Each structure stands twice: as structure tokens, then as C-alpha cells.
PDB file of C-alpha atoms in Angstrom:
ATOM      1  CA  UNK L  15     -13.967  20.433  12.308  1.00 95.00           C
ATOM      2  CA  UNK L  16     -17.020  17.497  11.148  1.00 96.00           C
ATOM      3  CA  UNK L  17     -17.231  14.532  12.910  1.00 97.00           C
ATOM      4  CA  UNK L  18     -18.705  11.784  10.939  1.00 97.00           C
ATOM      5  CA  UNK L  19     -19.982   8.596  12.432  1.00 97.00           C
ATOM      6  CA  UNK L  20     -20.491   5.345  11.021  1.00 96.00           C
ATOM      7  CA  UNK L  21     -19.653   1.534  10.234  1.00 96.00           C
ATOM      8  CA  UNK L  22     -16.364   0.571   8.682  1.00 95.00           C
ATOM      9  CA  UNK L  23     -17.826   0.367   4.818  1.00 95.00           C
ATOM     10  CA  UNK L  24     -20.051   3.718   5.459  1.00 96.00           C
ATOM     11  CA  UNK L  25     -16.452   5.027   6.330  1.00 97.00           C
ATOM     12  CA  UNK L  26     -14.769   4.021   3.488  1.00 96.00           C
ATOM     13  CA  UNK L  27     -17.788   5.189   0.891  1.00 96.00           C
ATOM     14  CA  UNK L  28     -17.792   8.944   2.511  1.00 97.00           C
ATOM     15  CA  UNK L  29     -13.570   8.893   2.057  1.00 97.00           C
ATOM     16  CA  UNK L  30     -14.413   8.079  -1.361  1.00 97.00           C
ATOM     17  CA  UNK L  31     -16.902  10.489  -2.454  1.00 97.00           C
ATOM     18  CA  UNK L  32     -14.348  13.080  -0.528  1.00 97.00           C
ATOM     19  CA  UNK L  33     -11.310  12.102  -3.432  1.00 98.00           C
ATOM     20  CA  UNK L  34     -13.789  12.028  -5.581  1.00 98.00           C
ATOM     21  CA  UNK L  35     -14.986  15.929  -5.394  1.00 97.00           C
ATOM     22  CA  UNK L  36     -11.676  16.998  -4.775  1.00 98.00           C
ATOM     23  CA  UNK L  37      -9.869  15.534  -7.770  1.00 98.00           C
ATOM     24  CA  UNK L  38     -13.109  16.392  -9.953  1.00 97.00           C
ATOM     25  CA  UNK L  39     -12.467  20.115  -8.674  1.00 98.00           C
ATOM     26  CA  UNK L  40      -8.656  20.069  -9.030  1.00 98.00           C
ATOM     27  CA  UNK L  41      -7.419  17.091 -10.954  1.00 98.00           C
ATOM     28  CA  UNK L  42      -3.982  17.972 -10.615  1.00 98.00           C
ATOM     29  CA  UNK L  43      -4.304  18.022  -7.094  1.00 98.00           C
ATOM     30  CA  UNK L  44      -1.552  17.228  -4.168  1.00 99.00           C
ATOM     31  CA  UNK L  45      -2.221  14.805  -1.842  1.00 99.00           C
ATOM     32  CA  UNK L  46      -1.132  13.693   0.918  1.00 98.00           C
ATOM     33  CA  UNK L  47      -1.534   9.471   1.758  1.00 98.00           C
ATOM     34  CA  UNK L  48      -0.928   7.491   4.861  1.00 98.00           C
ATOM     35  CA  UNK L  49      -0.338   3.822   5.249  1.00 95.00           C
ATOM     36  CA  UNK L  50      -1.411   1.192   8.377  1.00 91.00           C
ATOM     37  CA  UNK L  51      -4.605  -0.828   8.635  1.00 91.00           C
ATOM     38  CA  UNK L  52      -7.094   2.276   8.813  1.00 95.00           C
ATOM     39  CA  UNK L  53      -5.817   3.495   5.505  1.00 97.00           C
ATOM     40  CA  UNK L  54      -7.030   0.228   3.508  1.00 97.00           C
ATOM     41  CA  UNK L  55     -10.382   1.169   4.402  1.00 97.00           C
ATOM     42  CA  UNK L  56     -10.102   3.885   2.141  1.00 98.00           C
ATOM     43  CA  UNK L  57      -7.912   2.709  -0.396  1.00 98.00           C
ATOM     44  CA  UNK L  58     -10.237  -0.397  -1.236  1.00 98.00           C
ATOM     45  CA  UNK L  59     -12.882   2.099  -1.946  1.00 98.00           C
ATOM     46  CA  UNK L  60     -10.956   4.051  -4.076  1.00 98.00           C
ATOM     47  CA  UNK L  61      -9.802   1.484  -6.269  1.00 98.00           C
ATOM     48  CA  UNK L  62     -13.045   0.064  -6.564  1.00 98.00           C
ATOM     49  CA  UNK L  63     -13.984   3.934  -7.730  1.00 98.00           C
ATOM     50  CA  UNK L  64     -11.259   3.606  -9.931  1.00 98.00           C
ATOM     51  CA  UNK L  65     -12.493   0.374 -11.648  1.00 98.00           C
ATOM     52  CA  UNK L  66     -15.713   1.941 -12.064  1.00 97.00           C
ATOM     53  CA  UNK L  67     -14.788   5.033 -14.069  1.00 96.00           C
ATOM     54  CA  UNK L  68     -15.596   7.329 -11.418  1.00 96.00           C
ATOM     55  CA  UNK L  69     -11.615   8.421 -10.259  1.00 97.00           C
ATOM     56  CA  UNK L  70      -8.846   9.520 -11.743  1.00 97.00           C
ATOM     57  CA  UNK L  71      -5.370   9.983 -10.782  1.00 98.00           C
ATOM     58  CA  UNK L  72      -3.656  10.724 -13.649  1.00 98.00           C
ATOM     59  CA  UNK L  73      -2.889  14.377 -13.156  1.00 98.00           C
ATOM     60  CA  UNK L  74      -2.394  14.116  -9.415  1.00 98.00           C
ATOM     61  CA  UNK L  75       0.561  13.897  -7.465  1.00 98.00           C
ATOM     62  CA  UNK L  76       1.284  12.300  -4.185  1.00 98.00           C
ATOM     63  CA  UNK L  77       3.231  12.351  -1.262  1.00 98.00           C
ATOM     64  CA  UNK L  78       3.265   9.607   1.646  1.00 98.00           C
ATOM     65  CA  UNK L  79       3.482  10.952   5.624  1.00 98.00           C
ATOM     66  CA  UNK L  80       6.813   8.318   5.971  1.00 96.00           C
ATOM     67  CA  UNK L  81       8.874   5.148   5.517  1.00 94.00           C
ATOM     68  CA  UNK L  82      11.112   2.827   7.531  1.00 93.00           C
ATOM     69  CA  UNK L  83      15.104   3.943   7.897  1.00 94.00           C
ATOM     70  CA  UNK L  84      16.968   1.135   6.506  1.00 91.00           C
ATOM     71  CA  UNK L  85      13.966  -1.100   4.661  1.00 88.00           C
ATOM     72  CA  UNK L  86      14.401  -1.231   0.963  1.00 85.00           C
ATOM     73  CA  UNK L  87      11.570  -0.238  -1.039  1.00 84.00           C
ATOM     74  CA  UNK L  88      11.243  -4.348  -2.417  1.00 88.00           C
ATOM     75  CA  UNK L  89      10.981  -5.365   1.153  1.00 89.00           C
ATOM     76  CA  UNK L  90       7.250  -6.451   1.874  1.00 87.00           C
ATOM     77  CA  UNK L  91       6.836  -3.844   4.567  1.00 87.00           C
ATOM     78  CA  UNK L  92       8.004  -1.408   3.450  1.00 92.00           C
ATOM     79  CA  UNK L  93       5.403   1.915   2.744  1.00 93.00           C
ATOM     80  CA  UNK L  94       6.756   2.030  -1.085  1.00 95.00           C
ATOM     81  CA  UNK L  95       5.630  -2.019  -1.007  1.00 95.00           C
ATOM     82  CA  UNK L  96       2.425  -0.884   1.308  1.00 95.00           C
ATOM     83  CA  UNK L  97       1.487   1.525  -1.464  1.00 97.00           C
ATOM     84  CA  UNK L  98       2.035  -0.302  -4.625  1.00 96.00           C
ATOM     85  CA  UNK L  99       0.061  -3.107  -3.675  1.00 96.00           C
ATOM     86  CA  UNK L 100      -2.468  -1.754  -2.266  1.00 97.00           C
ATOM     87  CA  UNK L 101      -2.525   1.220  -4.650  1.00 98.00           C
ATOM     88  CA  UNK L 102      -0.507   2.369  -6.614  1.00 98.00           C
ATOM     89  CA  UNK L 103      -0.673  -0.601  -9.094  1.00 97.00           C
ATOM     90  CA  UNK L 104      -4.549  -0.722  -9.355  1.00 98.00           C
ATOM     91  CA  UNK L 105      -5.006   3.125 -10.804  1.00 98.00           C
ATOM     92  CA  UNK L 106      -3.809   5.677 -13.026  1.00 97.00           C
ATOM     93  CA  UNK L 107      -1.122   7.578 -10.335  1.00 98.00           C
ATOM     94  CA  UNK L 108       1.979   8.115 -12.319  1.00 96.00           C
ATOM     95  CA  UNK L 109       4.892   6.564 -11.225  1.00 93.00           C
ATOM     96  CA  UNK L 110       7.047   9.510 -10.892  1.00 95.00           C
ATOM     97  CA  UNK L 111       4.390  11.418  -9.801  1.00 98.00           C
ATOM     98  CA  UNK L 112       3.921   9.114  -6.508  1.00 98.00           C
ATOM     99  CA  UNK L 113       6.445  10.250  -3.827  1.00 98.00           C
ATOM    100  CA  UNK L 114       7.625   8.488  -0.679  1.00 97.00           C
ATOM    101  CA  UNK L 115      10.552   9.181   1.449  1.00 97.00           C
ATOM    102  CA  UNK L 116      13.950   6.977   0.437  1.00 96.00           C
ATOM    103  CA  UNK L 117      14.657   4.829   3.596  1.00 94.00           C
ATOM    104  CA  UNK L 118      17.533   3.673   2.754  1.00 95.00           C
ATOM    105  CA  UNK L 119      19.361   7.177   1.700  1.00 96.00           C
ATOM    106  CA  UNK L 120      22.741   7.183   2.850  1.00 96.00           C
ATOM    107  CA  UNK L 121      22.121  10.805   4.379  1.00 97.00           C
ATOM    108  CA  UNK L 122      18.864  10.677   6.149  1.00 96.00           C
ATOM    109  CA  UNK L 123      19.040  14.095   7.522  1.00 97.00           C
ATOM    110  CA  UNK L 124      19.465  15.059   3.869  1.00 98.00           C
ATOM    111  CA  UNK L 125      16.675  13.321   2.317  1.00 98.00           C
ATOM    112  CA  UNK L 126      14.379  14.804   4.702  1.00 98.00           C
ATOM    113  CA  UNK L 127      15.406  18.365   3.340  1.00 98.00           C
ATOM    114  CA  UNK L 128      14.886  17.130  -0.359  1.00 98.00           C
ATOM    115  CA  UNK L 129      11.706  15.907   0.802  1.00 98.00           C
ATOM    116  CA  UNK L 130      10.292  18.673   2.524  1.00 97.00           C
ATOM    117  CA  UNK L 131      11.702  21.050  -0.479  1.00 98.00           C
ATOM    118  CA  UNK L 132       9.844  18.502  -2.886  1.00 98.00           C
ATOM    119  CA  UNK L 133       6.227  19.108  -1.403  1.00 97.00           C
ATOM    120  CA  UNK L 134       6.994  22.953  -0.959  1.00 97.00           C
ATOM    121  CA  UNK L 135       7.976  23.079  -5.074  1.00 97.00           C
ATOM    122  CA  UNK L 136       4.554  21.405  -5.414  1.00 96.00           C
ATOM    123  CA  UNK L 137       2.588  24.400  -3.800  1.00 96.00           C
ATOM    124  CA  UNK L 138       1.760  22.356  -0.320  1.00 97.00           C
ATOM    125  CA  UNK L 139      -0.413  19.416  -0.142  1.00 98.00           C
ATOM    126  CA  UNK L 140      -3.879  19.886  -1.196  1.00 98.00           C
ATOM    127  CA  UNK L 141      -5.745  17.004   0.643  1.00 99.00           C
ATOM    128  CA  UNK L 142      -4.491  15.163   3.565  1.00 99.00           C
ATOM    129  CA  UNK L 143      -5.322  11.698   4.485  1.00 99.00           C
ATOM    130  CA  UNK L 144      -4.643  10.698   8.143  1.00 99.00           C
ATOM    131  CA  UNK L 145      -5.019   8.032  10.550  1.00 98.00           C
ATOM    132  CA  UNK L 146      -3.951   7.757  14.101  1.00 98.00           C
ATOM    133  CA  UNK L 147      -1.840   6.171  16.426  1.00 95.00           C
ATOM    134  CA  UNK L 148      -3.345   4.762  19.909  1.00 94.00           C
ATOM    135  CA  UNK L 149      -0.856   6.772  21.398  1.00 94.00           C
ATOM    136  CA  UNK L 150      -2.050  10.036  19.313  1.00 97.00           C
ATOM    137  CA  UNK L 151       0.539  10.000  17.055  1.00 96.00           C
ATOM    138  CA  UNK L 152       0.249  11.189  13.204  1.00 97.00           C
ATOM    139  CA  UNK L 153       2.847  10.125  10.354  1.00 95.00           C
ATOM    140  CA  UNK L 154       5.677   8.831  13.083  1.00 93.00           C
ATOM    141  CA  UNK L 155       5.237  12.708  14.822  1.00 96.00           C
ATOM    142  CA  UNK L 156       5.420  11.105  18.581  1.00 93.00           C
ATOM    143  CA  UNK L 157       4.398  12.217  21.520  1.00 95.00           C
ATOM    144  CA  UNK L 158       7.148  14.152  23.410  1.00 94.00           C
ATOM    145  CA  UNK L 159       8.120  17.621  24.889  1.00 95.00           C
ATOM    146  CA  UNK L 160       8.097  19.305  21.370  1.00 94.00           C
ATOM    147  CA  UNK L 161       7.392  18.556  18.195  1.00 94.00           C
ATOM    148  CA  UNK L 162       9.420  18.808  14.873  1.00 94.00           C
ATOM    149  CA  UNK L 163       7.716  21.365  12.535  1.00 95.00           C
ATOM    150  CA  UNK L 164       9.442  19.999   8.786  1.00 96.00           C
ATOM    151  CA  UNK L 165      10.034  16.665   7.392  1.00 97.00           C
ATOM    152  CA  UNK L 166      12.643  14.856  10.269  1.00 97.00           C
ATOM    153  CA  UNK L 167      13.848  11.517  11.220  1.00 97.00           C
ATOM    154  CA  UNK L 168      11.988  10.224  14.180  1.00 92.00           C
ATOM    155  CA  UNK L 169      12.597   7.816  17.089  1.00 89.00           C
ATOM    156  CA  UNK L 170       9.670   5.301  17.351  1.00 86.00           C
ATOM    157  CA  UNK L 171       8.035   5.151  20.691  1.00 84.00           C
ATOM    158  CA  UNK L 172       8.127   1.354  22.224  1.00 87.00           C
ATOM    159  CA  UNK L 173       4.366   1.572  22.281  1.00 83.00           C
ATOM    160  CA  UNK L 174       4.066   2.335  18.007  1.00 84.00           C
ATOM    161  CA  UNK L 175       7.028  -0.322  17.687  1.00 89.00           C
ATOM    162  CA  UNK L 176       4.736  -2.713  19.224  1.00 86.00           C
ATOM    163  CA  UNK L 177       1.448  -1.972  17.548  1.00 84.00           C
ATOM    164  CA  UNK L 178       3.562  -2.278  13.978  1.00 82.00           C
ATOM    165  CA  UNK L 179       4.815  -5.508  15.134  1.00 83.00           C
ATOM    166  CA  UNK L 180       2.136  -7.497  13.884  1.00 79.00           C
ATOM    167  CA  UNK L 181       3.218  -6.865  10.062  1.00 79.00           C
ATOM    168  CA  UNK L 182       6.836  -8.290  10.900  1.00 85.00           C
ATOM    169  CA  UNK L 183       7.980 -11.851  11.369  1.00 79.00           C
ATOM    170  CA  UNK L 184       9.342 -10.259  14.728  1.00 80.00           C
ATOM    171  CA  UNK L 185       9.059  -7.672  17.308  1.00 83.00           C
ATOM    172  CA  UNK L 186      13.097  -7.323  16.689  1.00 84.00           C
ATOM    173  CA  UNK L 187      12.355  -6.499  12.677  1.00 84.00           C
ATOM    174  CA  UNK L 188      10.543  -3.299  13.660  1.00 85.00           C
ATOM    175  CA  UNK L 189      12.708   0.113  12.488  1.00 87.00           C
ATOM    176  CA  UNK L 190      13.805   2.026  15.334  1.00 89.00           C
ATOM    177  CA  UNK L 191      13.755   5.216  13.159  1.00 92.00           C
ATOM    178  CA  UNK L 192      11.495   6.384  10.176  1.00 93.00           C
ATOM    179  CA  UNK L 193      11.108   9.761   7.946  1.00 97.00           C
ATOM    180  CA  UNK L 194       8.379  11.053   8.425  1.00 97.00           C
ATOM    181  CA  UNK L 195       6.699  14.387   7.193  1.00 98.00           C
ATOM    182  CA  UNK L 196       6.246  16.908  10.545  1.00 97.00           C
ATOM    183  CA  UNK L 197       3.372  18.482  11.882  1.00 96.00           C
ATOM    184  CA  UNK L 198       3.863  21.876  10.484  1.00 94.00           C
ATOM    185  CA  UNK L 199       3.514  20.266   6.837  1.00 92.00           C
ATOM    186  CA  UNK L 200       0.778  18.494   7.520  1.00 97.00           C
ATOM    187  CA  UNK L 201      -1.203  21.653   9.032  1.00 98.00           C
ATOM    188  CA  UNK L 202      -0.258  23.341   5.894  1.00 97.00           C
ATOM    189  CA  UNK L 203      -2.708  20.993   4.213  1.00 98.00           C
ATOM    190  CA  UNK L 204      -5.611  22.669   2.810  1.00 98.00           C
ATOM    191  CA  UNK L 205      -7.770  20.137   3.318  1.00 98.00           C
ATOM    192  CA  UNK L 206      -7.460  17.104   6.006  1.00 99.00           C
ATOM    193  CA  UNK L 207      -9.265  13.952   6.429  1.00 99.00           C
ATOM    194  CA  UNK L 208      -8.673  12.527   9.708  1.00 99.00           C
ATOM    195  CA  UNK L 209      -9.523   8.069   9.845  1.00 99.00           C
ATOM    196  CA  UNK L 210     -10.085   6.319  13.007  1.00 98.00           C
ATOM    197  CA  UNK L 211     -11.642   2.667  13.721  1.00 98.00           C
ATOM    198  CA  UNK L 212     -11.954   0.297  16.310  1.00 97.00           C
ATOM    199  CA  UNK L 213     -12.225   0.703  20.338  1.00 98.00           C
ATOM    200  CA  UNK L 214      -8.572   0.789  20.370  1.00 96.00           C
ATOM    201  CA  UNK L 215      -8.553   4.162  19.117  1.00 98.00           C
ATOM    202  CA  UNK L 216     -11.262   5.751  21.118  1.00 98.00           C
ATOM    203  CA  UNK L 217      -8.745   7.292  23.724  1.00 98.00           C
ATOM    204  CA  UNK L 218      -6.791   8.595  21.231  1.00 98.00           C
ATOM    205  CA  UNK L 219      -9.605  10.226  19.014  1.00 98.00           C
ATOM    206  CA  UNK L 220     -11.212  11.585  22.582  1.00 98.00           C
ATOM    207  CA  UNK L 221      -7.926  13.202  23.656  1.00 98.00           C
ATOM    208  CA  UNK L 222      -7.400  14.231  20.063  1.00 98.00           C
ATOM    209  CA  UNK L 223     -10.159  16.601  19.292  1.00 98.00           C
ATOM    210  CA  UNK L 224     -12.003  16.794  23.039  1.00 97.00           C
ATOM    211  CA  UNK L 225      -8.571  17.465  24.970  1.00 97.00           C
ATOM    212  CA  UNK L 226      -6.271  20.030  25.133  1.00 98.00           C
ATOM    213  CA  UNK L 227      -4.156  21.342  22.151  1.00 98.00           C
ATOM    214  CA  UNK L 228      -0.225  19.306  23.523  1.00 98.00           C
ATOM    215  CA  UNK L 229       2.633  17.849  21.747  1.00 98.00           C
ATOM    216  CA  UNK L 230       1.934  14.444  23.940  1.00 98.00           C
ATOM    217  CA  UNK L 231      -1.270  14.076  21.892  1.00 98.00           C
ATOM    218  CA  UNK L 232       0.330  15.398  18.709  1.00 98.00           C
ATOM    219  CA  UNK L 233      -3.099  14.718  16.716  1.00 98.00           C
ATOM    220  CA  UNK L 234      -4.461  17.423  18.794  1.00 98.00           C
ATOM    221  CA  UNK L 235      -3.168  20.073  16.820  1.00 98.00           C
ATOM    222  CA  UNK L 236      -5.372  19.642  14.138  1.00 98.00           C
ATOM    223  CA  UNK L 237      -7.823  21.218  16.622  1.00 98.00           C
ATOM    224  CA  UNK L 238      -6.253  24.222  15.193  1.00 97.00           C
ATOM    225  CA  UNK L 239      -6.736  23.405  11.175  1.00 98.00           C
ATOM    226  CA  UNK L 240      -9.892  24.774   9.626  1.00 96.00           C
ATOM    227  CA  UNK L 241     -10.897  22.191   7.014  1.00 98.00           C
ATOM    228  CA  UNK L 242     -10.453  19.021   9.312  1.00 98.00           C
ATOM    229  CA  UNK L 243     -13.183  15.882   8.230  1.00 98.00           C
ATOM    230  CA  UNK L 244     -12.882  13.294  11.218  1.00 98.00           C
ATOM    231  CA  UNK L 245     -14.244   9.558   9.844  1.00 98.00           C
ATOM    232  CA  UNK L 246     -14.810   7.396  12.871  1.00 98.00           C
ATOM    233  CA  UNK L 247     -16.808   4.058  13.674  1.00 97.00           C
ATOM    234  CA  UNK L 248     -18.806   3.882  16.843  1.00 97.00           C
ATOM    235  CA  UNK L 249     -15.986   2.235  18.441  1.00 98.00           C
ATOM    236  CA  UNK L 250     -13.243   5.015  17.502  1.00 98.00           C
ATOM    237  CA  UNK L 251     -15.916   7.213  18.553  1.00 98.00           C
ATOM    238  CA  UNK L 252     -16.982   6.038  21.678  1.00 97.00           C
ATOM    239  CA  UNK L 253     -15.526   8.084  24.211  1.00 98.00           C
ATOM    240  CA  UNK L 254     -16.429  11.285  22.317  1.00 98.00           C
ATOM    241  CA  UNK L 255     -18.082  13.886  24.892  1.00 97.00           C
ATOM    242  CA  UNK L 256     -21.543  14.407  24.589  1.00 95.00           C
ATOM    243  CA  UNK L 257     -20.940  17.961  22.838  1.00 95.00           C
ATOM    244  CA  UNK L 258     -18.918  16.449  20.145  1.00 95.00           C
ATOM    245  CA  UNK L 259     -21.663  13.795  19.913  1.00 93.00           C
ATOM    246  CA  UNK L 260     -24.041  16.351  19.807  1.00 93.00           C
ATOM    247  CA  UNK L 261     -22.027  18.291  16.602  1.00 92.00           C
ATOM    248  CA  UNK L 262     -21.354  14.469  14.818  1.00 94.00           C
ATOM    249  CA  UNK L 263     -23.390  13.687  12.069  1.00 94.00           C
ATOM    250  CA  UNK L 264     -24.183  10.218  10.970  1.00 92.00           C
ATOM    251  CA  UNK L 265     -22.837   8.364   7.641  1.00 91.00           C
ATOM    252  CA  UNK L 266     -25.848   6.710   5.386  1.00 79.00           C
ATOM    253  CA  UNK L 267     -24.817   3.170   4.419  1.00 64.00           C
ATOM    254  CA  UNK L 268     -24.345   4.804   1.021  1.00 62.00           C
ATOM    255  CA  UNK L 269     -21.822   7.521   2.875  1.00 57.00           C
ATOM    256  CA  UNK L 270     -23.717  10.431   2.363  1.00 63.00           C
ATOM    257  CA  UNK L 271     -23.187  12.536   5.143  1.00 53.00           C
ATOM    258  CA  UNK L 272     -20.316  15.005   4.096  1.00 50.00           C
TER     259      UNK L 272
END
């Protein structure tokens, strides 16, 4: 695992150089994309990549960690809406080559089995972008006794209900339920980029990769991928032991520190 460290825009830069070498290496790659606040970090510097002639998409293929059961893709908070405004609509990524789960499948339990079989016929994801919640939860994979290995709908905890609640008119507009891809797909990953900013998140990055490996800190298990980048600003970061301190290196302005 590498532990980067640096300010929000150092973040963003290193996330783009790391899309940038892997879809120069394998254009047709896989990848995996997550949605949330943390992700536009990273998205703004990839269009802005984009614009410049420096990334491509048009031989890639993607698939999103999750989406709301029950919100329409045309709804405004929806992850297909997330996406293609933030996105989807400023680069080259195919249209049918950009997957996201259907919320509003009459069969969820079934469209999490096309899903899953839909990465699987794609060889696995290639590169995985994460963030993660402040209760250490990745895609909607909440903490709990156990943990769903394959693609599965999930119960939101009150706490991620809450911290969504912001991006609805109302606390009562939040989904109860949402697909989301489980953590044995994600570990399949071959490569995983792991996003974290703000104090908010420091308990959850600390328990994450300083704790033990336990499905009530479900981002934990990446302790057991081996191609794991963690991005973090000093606040994300700040309740890092002194050993992982110790092992962090720090971003250049110009996010040069892969």
C-alpha cells in the first residue's frame, strides 16, 4: 500500500497522472468510478486532462460502485445524473461503454446478477477509484457482521443516509436501499486508488489502513490488496500513526509523488 499526502489540488493532479499512465498503458482499460464529493476532486482534473489532449477514453469501459433503488436515471441525484454531468458529457467515454447499475429495475436482485456477470465478461476491473465513508464504508458495502462478496442490494446505515442528505431537498428523499458492487469485486481490482479529504474522514482512513482487517470497517480489507494508492489531505490524514506517517510520501504541488 502508498500513502500519499497532500492539499486538495496536489490530490487531484497525482489521480490524474495515475488515469493518465494507466489508459496510456492499456487504453481499453476497465475501470472502476465512484461518485460523492471526494470523487469531483478527481474528475475535475481529468476533464481538464481531457481538454488538454492529454486523456482519452475512447476505448475504455466503465463501471460505477452503485446507484439509488427507485431514482430514475433523469432525476438530479441520481449516480447516472452524478456521472454525466460531471463526466461523462465532457470526454470521449462511449455511451454504451459507461455502465451503472439500473435503479429502478423491476427485479433488483436480478439486476445485481446481470451486473456482476457484466464486469466478469469484461475480464474484472482494471483500475479502481474509491472514496470513503466516515463510517468506513466503500460503494454502499456497510459496516455489519459480514459482508456481501458480489454485486447486492444494500440497506443504508442511518449514519450514510444522513451524510447523503445534503444533496436532497430532504432527509426523507434519501433511498433506503442502493446496488452497489461488493467487496469481493472490488478486491478483484488490479489496481485501486483509494480518495480521502477533510478531518471528517480521518477516523475512518486511521481505522481503515492502521486498524484491524473487520467487516465494521469494511475499507479495511483493502489492507489485504496489493496495488492499493491511498490519496489523502492532511486532514484525512491526520490521525495516521506515526509508522504510516513515517511510510507516506508527500505530493509536489505539481502531484508528483506516485
Amino acid at each position: 500500500m502508498r500513502i500519499r499526502i497532500g492539499s486538495e489540488a496536489a490530490i487531484g493532479r497525482l489521480a490524474g497522472e495515475l488515469i493518465v499512465r494507466q489508459l496510456r498503458e492499456k487504453p481499453d482499460s476497465v475501470l472502476g468510478l465512484a461518485t460523492g464529493s471526494t470523487a469531483l476532486v478527481v474528475y475535475r482534473e481529468w476533464v481538464r486532462l481531457y481538454r488538454e489532449g492529454r486523456l482519452r477514453f475512447a476505448k475504455a469501459r466503465s463501471f460505477n460502485l452503485d446507484e439509488y433503488v427507485g431514482l430514475p436515471s433523469h432525476h438530479p441525484q441520481s449516480y447516472r445524473a452524478y456521472m454525466r454531468e460531471h463526466l461523462f458529457r465532457h470526454v470521449d467515454l462511449p455511451e454504451d461503454s459507461a455502465m451503472i447499475p439500473d435503479g429502478t429495475a423491476a427485479d433488483p436482485e436480478a439486476e445485481c446478477r446481470r451486473y456482476e456477470a457484466a464486469i466478469e465478461a469484461c475480464g474484472g476491473i482494471d483500475w479502481q477509484l474509491l472514496g470513503i465513508g466516515r463510517n468506513g464504508h466503500i460503494g454502499f458495502n456497510e459496516p455489519g457482521p459480514c459482508l456481501q462478496a458480489n454485486t447486492h442490494v444494500a440497506e443504508l446505515a442511518e449514519e450514510t443516509r444522513k451524510a447523503n442528505a445534503r444533496f436532497f431537498s430532504s432527509p426523507n428523499e434519501v433511498p433506503h436501499r442502493a446496488i452497489t458492487v461488493g467487496m469481493g469485486a472490488i478486491l478483484k481490482a488490479r489496481r485501486i486508488v483509494l480518495v480521502a479529504i477533510g478531518e471528517e474522514k480521518a477516523a475512518a482512513v486511521r481505522d481503515a489502513l492502521a486498524g484491524p482487517v473487520t467487516t465494521w470497517v469494511p475499507a479495511s480489507f483493502l489492507q489485504l490488496h496489493r496495488d492499493v494508492t491511498v490519496l489523502l489531505d492532511d486532514g484525512a490524514a491526520s490521525m495516521l500513526p506515526d509508522r504510516l506517517r513515517e511510510q507516506a510520501a508527500r505530493i509536489g504541488e505539481r502531484g508528483d509523488a506516485a
